[in-house]
CSV table of C-alpha atoms and ligand atoms in Angstrom, one decimal:
chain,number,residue,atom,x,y,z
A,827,UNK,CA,-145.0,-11.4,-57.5
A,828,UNK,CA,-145.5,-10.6,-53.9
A,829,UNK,CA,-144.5,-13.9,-51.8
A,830,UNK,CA,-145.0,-14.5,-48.2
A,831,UNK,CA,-142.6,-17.1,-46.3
A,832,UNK,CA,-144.2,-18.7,-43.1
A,833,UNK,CA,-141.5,-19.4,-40.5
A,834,UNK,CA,-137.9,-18.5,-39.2
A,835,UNK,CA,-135.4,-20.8,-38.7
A,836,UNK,CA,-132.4,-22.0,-41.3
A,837,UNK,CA,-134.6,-23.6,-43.8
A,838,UNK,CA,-136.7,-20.5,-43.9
A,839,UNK,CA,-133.6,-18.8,-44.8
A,840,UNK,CA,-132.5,-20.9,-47.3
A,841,UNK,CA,-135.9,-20.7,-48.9
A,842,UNK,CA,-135.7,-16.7,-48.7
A,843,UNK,CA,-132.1,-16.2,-50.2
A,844,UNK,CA,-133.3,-19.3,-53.0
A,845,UNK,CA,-136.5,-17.2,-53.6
A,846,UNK,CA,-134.4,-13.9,-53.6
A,847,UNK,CA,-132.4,-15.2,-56.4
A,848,UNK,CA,-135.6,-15.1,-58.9
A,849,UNK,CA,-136.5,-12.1,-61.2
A,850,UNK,CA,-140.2,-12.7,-60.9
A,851,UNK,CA,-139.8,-11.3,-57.5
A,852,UNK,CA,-141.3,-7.8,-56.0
A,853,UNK,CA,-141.6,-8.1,-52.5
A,854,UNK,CA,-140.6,-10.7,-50.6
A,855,UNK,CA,-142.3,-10.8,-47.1
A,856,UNK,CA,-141.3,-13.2,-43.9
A,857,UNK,CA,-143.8,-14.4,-41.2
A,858,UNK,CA,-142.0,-13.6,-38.6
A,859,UNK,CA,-138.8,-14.1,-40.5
A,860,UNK,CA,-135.3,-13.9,-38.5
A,861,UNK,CA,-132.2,-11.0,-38.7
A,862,UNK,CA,-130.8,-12.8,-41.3
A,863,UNK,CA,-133.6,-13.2,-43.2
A,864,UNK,CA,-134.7,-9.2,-42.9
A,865,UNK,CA,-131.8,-8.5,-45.4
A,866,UNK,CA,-133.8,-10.4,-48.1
A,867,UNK,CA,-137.5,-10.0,-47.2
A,868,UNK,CA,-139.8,-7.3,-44.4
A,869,UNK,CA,-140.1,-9.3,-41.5
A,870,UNK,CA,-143.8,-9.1,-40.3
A,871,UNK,CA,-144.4,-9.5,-36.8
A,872,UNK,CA,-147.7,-12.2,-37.2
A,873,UNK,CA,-147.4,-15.7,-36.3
A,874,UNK,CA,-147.9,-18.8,-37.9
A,875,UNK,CA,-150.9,-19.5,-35.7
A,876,UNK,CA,-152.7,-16.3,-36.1
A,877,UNK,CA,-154.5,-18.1,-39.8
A,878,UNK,CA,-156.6,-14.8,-39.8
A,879,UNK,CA,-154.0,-12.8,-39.3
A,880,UNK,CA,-152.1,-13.8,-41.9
A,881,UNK,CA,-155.1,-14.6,-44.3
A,882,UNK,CA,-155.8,-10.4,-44.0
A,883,UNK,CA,-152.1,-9.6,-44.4
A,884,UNK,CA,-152.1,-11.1,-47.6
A,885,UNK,CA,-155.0,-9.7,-48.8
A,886,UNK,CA,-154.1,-6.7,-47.9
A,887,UNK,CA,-150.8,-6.6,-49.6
A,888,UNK,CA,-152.0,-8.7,-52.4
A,889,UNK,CA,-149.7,-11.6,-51.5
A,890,UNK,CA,-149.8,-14.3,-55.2
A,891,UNK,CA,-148.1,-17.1,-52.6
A,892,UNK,CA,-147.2,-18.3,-49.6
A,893,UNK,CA,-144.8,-20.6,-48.3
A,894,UNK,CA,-145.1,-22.4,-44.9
A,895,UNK,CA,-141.4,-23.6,-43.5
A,896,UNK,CA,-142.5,-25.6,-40.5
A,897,UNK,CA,-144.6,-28.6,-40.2
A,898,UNK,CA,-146.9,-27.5,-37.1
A,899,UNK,CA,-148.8,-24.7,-39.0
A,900,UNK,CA,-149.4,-27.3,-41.7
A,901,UNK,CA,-150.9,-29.6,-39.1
A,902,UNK,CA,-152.6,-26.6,-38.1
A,903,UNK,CA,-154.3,-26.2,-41.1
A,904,UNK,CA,-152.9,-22.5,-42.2
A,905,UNK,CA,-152.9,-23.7,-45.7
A,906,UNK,CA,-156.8,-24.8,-45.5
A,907,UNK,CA,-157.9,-21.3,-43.8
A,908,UNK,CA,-155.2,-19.4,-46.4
A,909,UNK,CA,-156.8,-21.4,-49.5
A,910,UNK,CA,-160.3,-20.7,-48.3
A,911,UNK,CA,-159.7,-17.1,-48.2
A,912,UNK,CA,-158.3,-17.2,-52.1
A,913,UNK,CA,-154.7,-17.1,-51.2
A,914,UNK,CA,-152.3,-19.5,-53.3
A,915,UNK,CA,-150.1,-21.8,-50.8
A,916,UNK,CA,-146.9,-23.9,-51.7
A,917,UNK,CA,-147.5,-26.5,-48.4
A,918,UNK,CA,-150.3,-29.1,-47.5
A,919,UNK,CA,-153.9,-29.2,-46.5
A,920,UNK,CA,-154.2,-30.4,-43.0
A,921,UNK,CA,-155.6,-33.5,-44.4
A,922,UNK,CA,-152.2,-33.8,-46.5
A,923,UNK,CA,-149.6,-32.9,-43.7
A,924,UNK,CA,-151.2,-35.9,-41.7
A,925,UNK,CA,-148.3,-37.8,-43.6
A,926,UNK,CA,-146.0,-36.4,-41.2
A,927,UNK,CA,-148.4,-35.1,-38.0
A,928,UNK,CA,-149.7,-38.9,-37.5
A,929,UNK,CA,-146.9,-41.8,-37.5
A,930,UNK,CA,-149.8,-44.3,-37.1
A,931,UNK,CA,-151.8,-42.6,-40.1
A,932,UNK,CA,-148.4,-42.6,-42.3
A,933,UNK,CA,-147.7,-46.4,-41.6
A,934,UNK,CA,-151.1,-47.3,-42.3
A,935,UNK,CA,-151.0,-45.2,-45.7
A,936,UNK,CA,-147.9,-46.8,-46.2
A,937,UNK,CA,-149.3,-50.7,-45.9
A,938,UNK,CA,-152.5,-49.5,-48.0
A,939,UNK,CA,-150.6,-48.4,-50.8
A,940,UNK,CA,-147.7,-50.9,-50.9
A,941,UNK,CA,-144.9,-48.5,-50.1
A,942,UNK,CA,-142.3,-50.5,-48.5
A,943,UNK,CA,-141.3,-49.5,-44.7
A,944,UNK,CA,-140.3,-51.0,-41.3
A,945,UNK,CA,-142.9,-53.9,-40.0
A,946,UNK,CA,-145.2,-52.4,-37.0
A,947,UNK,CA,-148.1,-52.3,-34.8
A,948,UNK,CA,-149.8,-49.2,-33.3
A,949,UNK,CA,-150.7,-49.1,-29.3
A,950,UNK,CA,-153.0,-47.1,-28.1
A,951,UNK,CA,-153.1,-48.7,-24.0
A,952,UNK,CA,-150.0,-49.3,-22.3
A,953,UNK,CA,-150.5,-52.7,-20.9
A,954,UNK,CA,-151.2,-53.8,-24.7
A,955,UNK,CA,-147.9,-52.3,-26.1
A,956,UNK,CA,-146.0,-53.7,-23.0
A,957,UNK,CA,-147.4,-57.5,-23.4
A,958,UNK,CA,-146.8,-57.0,-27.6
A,959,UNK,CA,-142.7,-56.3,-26.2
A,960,UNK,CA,-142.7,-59.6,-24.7
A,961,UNK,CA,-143.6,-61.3,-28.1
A,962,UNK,CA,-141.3,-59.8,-30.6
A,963,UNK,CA,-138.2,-61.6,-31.5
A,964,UNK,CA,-136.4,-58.6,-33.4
A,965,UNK,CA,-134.8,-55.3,-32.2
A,966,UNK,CA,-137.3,-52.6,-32.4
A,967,UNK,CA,-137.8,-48.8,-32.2
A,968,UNK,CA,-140.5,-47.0,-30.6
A,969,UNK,CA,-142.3,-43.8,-31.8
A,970,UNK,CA,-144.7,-41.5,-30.4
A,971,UNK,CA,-147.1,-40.7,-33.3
A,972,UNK,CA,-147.8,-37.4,-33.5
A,973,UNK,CA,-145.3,-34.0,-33.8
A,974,UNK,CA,-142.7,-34.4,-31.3
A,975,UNK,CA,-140.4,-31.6,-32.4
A,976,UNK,CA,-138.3,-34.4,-33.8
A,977,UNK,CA,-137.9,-35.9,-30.1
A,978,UNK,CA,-140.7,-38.7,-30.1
A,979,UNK,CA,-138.6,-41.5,-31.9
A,980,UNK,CA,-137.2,-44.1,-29.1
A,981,UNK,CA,-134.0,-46.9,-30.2
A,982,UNK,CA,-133.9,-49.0,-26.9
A,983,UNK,CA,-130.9,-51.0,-26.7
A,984,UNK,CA,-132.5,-53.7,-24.5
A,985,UNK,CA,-135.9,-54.6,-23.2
A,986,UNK,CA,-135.5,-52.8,-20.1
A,987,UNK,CA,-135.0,-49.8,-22.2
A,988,UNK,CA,-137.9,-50.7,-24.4
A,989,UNK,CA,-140.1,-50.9,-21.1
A,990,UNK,CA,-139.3,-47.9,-19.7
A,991,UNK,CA,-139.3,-45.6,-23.3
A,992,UNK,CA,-143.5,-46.8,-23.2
A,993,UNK,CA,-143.5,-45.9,-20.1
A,994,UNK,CA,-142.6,-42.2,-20.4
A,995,UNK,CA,-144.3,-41.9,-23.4
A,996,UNK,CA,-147.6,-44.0,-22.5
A,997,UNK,CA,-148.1,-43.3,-18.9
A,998,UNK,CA,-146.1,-40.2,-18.0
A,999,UNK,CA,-146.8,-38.9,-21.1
A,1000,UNK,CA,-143.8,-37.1,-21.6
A,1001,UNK,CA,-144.5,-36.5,-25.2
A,1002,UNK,CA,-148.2,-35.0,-24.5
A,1003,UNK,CA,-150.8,-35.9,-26.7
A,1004,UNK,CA,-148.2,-37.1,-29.4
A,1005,UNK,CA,-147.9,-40.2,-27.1
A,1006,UNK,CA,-151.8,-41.2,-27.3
A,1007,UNK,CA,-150.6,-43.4,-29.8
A,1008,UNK,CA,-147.8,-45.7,-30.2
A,1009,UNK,CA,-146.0,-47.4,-33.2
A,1010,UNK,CA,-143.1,-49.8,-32.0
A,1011,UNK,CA,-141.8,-51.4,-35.1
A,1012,UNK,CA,-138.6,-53.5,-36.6
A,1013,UNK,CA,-135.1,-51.9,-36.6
A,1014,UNK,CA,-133.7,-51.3,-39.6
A,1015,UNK,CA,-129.8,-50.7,-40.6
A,1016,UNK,CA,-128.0,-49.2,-43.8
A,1017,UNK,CA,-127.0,-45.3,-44.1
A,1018,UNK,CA,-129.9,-43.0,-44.1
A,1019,UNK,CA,-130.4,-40.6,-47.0
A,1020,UNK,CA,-133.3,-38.0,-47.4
A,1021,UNK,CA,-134.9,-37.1,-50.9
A,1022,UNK,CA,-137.7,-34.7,-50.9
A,1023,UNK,CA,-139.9,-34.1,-54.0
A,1024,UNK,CA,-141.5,-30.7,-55.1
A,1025,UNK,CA,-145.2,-32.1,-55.6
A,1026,UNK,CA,-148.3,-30.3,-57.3
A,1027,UNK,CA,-151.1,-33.2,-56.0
A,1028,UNK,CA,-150.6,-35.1,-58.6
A,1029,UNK,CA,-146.9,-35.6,-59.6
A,1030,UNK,CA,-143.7,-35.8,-57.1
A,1031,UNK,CA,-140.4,-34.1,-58.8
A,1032,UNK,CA,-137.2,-35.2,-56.8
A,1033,UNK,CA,-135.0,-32.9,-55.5
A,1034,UNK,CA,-130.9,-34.1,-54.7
A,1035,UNK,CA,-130.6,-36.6,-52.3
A,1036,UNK,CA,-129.4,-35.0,-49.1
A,1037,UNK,CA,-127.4,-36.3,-45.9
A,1038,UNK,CA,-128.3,-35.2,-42.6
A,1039,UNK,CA,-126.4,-35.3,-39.4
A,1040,UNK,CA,-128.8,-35.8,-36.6
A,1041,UNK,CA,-126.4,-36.6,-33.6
A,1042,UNK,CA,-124.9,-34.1,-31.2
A,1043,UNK,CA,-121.7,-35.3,-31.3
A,1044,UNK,CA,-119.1,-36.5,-34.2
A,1045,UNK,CA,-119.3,-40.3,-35.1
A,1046,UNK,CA,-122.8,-40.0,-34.2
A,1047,UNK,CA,-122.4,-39.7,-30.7
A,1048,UNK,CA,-124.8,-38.2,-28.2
A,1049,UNK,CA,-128.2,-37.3,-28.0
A,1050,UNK,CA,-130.6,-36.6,-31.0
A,1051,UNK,CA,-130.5,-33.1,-32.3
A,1052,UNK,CA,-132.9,-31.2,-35.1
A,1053,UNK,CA,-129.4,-31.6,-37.3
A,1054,UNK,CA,-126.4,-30.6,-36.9
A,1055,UNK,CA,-125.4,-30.8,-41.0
A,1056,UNK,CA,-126.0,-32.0,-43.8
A,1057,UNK,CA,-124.9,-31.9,-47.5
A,1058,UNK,CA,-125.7,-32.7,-51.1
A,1059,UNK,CA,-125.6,-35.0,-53.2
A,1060,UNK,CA,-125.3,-38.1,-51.0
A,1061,UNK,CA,-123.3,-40.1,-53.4
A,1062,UNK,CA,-124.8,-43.3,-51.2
A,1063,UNK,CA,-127.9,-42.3,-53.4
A,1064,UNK,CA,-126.9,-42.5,-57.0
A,1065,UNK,CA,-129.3,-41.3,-59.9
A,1066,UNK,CA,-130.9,-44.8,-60.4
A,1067,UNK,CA,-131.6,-44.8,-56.9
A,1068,UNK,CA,-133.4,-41.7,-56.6
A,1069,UNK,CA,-135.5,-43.0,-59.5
A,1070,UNK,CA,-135.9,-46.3,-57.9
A,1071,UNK,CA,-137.1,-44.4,-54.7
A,1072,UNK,CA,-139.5,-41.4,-56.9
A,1073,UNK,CA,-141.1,-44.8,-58.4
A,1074,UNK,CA,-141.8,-46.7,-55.2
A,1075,UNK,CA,-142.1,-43.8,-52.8
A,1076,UNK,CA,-142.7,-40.7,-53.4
A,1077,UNK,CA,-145.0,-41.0,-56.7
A,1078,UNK,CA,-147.2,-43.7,-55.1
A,1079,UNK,CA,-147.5,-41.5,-52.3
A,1080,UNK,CA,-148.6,-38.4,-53.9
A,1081,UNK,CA,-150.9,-40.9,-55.9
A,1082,UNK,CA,-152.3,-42.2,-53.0
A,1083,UNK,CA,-153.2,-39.6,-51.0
A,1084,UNK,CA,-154.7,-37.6,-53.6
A,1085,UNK,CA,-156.9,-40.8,-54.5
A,1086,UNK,CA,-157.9,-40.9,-50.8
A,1087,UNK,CA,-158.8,-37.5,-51.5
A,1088,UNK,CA,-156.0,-35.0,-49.9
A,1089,UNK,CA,-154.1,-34.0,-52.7
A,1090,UNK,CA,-150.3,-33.3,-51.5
A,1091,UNK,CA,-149.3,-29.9,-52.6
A,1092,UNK,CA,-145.4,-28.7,-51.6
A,1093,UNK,CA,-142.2,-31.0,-50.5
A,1094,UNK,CA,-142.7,-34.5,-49.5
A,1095,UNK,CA,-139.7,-35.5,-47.3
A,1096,UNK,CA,-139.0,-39.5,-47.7
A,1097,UNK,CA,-136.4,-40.2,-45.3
A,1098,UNK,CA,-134.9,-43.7,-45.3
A,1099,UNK,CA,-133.1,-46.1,-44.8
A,1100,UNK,CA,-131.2,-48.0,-47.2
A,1101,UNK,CA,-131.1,-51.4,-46.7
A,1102,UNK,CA,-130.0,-55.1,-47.9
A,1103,UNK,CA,-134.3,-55.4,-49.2
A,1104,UNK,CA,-133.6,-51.9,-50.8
A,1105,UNK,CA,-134.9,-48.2,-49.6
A,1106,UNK,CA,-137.3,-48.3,-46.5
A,1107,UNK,CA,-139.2,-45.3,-45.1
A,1108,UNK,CA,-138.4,-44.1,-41.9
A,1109,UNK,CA,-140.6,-41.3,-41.8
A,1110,UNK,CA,-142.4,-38.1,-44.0
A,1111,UNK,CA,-142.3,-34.8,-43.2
A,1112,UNK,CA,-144.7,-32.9,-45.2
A,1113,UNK,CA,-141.7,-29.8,-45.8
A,1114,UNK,CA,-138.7,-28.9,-47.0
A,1115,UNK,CA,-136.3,-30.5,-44.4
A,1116,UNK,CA,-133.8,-28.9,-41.9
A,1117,UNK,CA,-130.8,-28.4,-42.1
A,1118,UNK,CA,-131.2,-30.6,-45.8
A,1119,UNK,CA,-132.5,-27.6,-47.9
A,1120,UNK,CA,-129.2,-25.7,-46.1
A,1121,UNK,CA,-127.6,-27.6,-48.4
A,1122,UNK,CA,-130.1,-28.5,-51.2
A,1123,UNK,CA,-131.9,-25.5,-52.3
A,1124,UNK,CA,-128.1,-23.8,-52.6
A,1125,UNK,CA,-127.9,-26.2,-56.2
A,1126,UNK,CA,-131.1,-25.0,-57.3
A,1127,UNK,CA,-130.5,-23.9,-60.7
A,1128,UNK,CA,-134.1,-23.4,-61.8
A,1129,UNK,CA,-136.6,-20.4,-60.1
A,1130,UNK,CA,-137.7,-21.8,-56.8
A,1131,UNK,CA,-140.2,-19.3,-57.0
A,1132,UNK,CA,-141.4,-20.7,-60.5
A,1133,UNK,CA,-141.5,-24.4,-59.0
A,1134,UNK,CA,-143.6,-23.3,-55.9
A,1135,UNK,CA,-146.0,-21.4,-58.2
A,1136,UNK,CA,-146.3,-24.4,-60.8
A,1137,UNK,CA,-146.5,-26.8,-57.4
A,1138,UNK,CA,-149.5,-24.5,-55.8
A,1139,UNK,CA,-151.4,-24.5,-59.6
A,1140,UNK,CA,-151.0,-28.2,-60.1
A,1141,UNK,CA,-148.8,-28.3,-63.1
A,1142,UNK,CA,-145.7,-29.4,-62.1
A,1143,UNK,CA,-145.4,-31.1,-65.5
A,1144,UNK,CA,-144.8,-27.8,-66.9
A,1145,UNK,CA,-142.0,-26.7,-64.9
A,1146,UNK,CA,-138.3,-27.6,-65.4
A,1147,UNK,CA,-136.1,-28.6,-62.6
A,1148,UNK,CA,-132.3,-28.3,-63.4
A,1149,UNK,CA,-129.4,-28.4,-60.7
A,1150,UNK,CA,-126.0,-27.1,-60.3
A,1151,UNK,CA,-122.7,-29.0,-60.8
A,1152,UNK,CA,-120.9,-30.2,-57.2
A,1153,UNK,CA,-121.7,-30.4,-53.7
A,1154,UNK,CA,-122.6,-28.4,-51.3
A,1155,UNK,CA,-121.8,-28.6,-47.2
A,1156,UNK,CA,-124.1,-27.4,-44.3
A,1157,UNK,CA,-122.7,-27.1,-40.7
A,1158,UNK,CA,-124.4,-25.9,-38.3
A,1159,UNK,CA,-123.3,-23.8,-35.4
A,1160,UNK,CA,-125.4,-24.9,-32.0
A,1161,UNK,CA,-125.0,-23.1,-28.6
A,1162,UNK,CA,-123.4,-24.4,-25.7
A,1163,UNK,CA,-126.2,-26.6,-23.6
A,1164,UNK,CA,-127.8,-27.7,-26.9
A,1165,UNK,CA,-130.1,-29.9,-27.0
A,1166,UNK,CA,-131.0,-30.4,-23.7
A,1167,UNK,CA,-130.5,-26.3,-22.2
A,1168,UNK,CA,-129.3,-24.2,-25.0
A,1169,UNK,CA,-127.8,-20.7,-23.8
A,1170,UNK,CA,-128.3,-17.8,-25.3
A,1171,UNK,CA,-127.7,-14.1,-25.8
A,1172,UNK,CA,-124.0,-14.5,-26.8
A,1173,UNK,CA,-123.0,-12.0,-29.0
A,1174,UNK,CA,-121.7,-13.6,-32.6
A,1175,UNK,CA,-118.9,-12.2,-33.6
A,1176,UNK,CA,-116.8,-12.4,-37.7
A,1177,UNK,CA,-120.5,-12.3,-39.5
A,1178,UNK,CA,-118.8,-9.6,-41.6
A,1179,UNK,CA,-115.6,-11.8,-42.4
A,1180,UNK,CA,-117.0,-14.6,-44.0
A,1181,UNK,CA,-116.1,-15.5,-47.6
A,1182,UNK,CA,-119.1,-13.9,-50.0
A,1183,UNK,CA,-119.6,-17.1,-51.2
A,1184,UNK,CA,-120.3,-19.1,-48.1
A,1185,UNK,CA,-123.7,-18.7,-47.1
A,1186,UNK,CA,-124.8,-18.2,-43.9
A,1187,UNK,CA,-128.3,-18.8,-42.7
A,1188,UNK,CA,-129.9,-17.8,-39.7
A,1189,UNK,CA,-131.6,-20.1,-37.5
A,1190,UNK,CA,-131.3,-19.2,-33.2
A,1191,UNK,CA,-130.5,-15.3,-33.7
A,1192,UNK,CA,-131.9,-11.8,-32.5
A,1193,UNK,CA,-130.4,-8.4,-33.5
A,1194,UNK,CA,-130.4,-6.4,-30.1
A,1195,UNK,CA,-129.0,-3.0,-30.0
A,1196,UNK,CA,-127.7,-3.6,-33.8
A,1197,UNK,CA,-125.2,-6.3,-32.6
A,1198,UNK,CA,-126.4,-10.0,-33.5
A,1199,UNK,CA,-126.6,-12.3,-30.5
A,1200,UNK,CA,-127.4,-16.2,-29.8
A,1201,UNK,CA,-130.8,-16.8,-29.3
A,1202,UNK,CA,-131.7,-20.3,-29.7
A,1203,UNK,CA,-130.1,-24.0,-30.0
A,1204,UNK,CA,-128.8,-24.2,-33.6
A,1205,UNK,CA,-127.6,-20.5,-34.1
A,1206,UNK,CA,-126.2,-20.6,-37.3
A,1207,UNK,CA,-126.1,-22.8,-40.6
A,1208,UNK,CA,-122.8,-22.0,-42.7
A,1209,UNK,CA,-123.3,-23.6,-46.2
A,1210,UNK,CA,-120.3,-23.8,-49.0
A,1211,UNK,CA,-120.6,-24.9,-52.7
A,1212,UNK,CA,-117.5,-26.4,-54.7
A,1213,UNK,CA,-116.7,-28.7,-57.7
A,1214,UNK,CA,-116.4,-31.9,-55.3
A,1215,UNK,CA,-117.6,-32.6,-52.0
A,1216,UNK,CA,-114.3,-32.1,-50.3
A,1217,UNK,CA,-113.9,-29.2,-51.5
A,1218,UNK,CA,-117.4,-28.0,-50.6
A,1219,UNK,CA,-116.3,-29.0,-46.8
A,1220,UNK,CA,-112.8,-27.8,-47.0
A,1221,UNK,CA,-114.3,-24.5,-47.4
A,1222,UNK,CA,-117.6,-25.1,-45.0
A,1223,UNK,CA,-114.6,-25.5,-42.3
A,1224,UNK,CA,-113.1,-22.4,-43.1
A,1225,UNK,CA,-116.1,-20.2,-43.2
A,1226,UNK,CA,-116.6,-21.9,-39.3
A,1227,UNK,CA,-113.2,-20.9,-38.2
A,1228,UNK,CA,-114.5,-17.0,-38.8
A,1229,UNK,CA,-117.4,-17.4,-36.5
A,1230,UNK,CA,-117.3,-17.1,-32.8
A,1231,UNK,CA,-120.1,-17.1,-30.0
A,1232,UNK,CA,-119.3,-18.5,-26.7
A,1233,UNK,CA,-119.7,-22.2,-26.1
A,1234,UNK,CA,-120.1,-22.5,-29.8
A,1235,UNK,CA,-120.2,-26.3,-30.2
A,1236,UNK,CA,-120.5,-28.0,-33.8
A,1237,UNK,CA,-119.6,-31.0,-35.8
A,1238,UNK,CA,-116.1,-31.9,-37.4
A,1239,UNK,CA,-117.2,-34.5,-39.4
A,1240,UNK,CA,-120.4,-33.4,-41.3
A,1241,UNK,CA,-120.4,-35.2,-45.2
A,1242,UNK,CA,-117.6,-37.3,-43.9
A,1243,UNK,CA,-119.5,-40.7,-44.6
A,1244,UNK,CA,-119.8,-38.8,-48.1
A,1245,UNK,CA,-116.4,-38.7,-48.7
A,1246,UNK,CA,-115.5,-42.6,-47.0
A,1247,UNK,CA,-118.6,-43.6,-49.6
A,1248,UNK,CA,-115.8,-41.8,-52.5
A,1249,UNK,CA,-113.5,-43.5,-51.5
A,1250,UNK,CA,-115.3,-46.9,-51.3
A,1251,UNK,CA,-116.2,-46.3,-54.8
B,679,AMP,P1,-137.6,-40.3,-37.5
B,679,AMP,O1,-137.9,-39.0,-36.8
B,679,AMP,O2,-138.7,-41.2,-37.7
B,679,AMP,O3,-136.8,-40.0,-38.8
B,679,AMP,O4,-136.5,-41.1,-36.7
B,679,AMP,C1,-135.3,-40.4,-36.2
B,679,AMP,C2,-134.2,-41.4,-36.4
B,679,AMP,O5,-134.4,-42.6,-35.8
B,679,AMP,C3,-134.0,-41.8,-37.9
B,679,AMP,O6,-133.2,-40.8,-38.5
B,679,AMP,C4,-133.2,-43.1,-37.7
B,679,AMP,O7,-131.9,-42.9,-37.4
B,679,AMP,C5,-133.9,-43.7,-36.5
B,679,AMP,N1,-135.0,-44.6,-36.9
B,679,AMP,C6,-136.3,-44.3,-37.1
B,679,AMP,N2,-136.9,-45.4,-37.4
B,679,AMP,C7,-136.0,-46.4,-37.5
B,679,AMP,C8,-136.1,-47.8,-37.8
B,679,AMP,N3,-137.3,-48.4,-38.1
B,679,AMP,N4,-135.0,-48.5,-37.7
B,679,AMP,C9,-133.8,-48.0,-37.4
B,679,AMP,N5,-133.7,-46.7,-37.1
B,679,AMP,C10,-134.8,-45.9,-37.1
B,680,LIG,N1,-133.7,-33.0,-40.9
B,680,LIG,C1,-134.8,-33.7,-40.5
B,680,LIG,C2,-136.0,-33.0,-40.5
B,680,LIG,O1,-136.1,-31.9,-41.1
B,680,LIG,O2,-137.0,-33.4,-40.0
């Protein structure tokens, strides 16, 4: 099969060296792909917007399937334009990725179809979300609805905070057009977990349950990040629980989209939040997550490639999914400045003296002049595998010592909370 990958970050890494692995595979090709991806697939110079572009490629090259990494060409409608021109696509229809590119269209979806999640109300004028504040007697969180690169979600720690987080995202807009709607509603505690779900419009197939690291700094300090790790399985999310969460989740949400008549074809991201009335939804994303599939798609046993294929046909049900023994560790190596100002152009040096079986994925680099340099926020994703989970970051840690770039700044304590959850056991 010839297979196109949308996309180049980590993820889209992962996805290339999980895709690599399979013997149904002739030519892998990456949209525009990334210098460490270019070892497993062509990297094509077209971008994710350019739906023609890429709707001609694959013709062209008589591409059987695509894959789209990112949520914005989803919410772009890439897999609507690709489908229309006879091209077979592992990712939503516009209609389906609204799951994750509306907040307000998710809880609503949510409320209709009984899957349980945080109490809200969606604003659409200022004045109306700022006279709803003075009402409410709980602790709240505010979101901007649409795709805010993972920035549009707001925890104010008093009402003074609350005020002025509507504010910039009502009035000064600092979101753009994600902030033309609100949602504020209740805040929720318990460890968060994320389980995504290979999905073929009809049935959802749960992946591992996956821990992600969100914060900048260890103990989750700092600002909000994209991820800074993450690893797999989250023993907070035993077996039963994933089951309990496929059955009150992810399958009636697959369900119900598809009876409101946008089937969901491709990985449905639940993340949650465990809590004492069980696991609540904190949000979808309507894609593999990042850095999760880092860590997840590394215990893929089965053909990834077979799973997409079966997904994108709608027969799932024919398709086995079977994972590896152990754990596996993500940590992610983020440039100095990250978030806020990453630098870049730092050359990255002891690429070539990593272990063979740590994996490193690409996600901020540029080859220039042959030599690998920093070129974005998160630079790097270094994922190990082991028998236990302490092993797995025992030997993540390792593979980081080997890697230098100046101002490198990472984690020390990614799947720590797995380990305390061990222990608690
Ligand atoms: P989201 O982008 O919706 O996943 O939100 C980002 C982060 O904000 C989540 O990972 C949680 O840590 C936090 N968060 C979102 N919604 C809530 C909520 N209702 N209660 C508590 N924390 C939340
Ligand atoms: N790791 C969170 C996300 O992919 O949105």
């Amino acid at each position: 099969m010839n297979v196109l990958l949308v996309g180049a970050g980590g993820r889209e890494h992962a996805m290339a060296w999980t895709l690599a692995q399979s013997p149904k595979l002739t030519k892998l090709y990456a949209a525009p792909g990334n210098p460490g991806m270019a070892a497993l697939a062509e990297c094509v110079s077209l971008r994710p917007e350019d739906h023609a572009a890429l709707a001609a490629f694959c013709r062209e090259k008589g591409v059987d399937l695509v894959l789209v990494g990112p949520e914005a060409p989803l919410a772009a409608g890439l897999t609507d334009d690709l489908l229309a021109a006879g091209v077979k696509v592992f990712g939503p229809t516009k209609a389906a990725a609204q799951i994750e590119a509306s907040k307000v269209f998710a809880k609503h979806f949510m409320a209709r179809h009984g899957i349980p999640t945080a109490r809200y109300a969606v604003f659409r004028r200022h004045a109306e979300a700022v006279r709803f504040l003075e009402t409410v007697d709980y602790p709240i969180v505010i979101k901007a609805s649409g795709l805010a690169a993972g920035k549009g979600v707001i925890l104010p720690a008093s009402k003074e905070e609350a005020l002025a987080a509507l504010e910039a995202v009502m009035v000064r807009r600092e979101f753009g057009a994600a902030g033309e709607e609100v949602v504020i509603e209740e805040r929720l505690s318990g460890p968060e977990v994320s389980l995504m779900a290979f999905c073929d419009g009809r049935r959802a197939v749960a992946m591992l349950p996956a821990q992600d690291h969100k914060r900048l700094l260890d103990g989750d300090r700092g600002p909000n990040t994209g991820g800074m790790g993450a690893y797999a399985p989250a023993p907070v999310c035993p077996p039963e629980m994933v089951d309990e969460i496929v059955e009150t989740v992810l399958q009636p949400a697959v369900s119900g989209l598809r009876l409101e008549g946008a089937p969901f074809v491709g990985v449905l991201y639940a993340g949650l939040m465990l809590t004492e009335r069980g696991p609540q939804v904190l949000e979808f994303n309507c894609r593999f997550g990042d850095p999760e599939t880092q860590a997840v798609l590394p215990l893929l046993e089965s053909d990834l490639l077979d799973l997409a294929l079966a997904c994108a046909e709608g027969r799932l049900n024919e398709a086995e999914i079977r994972w590896r023994r152990g754990a596996a560790v993500c940590v992610v190596l983020a440039s100095a400045g990250y978030p806020a100002a990453p630098e870049t152009g730092k050359p990255i040096h002891g690429l070539d003296a990593l272990p063979e079986d740590v994996l490193c994925f690409h996600a901020g680099t540029k080859s220039v002049d042959g030599r690998i340099v920093t070129a974005g926020g998160r630079v790097l994703g270094l994922t190990a595998r082991a028998a236990t989970l302490r092993e797995a970051v025992e030997k993540a840690y390792r593979a980081v010592e080997k890697v230098e770039f100046e101002g490198r700044q990472y984690r020390r304590d990614i799947a720590v909370s797995g380990l305390r959850h061990g222990i608690a056991d």
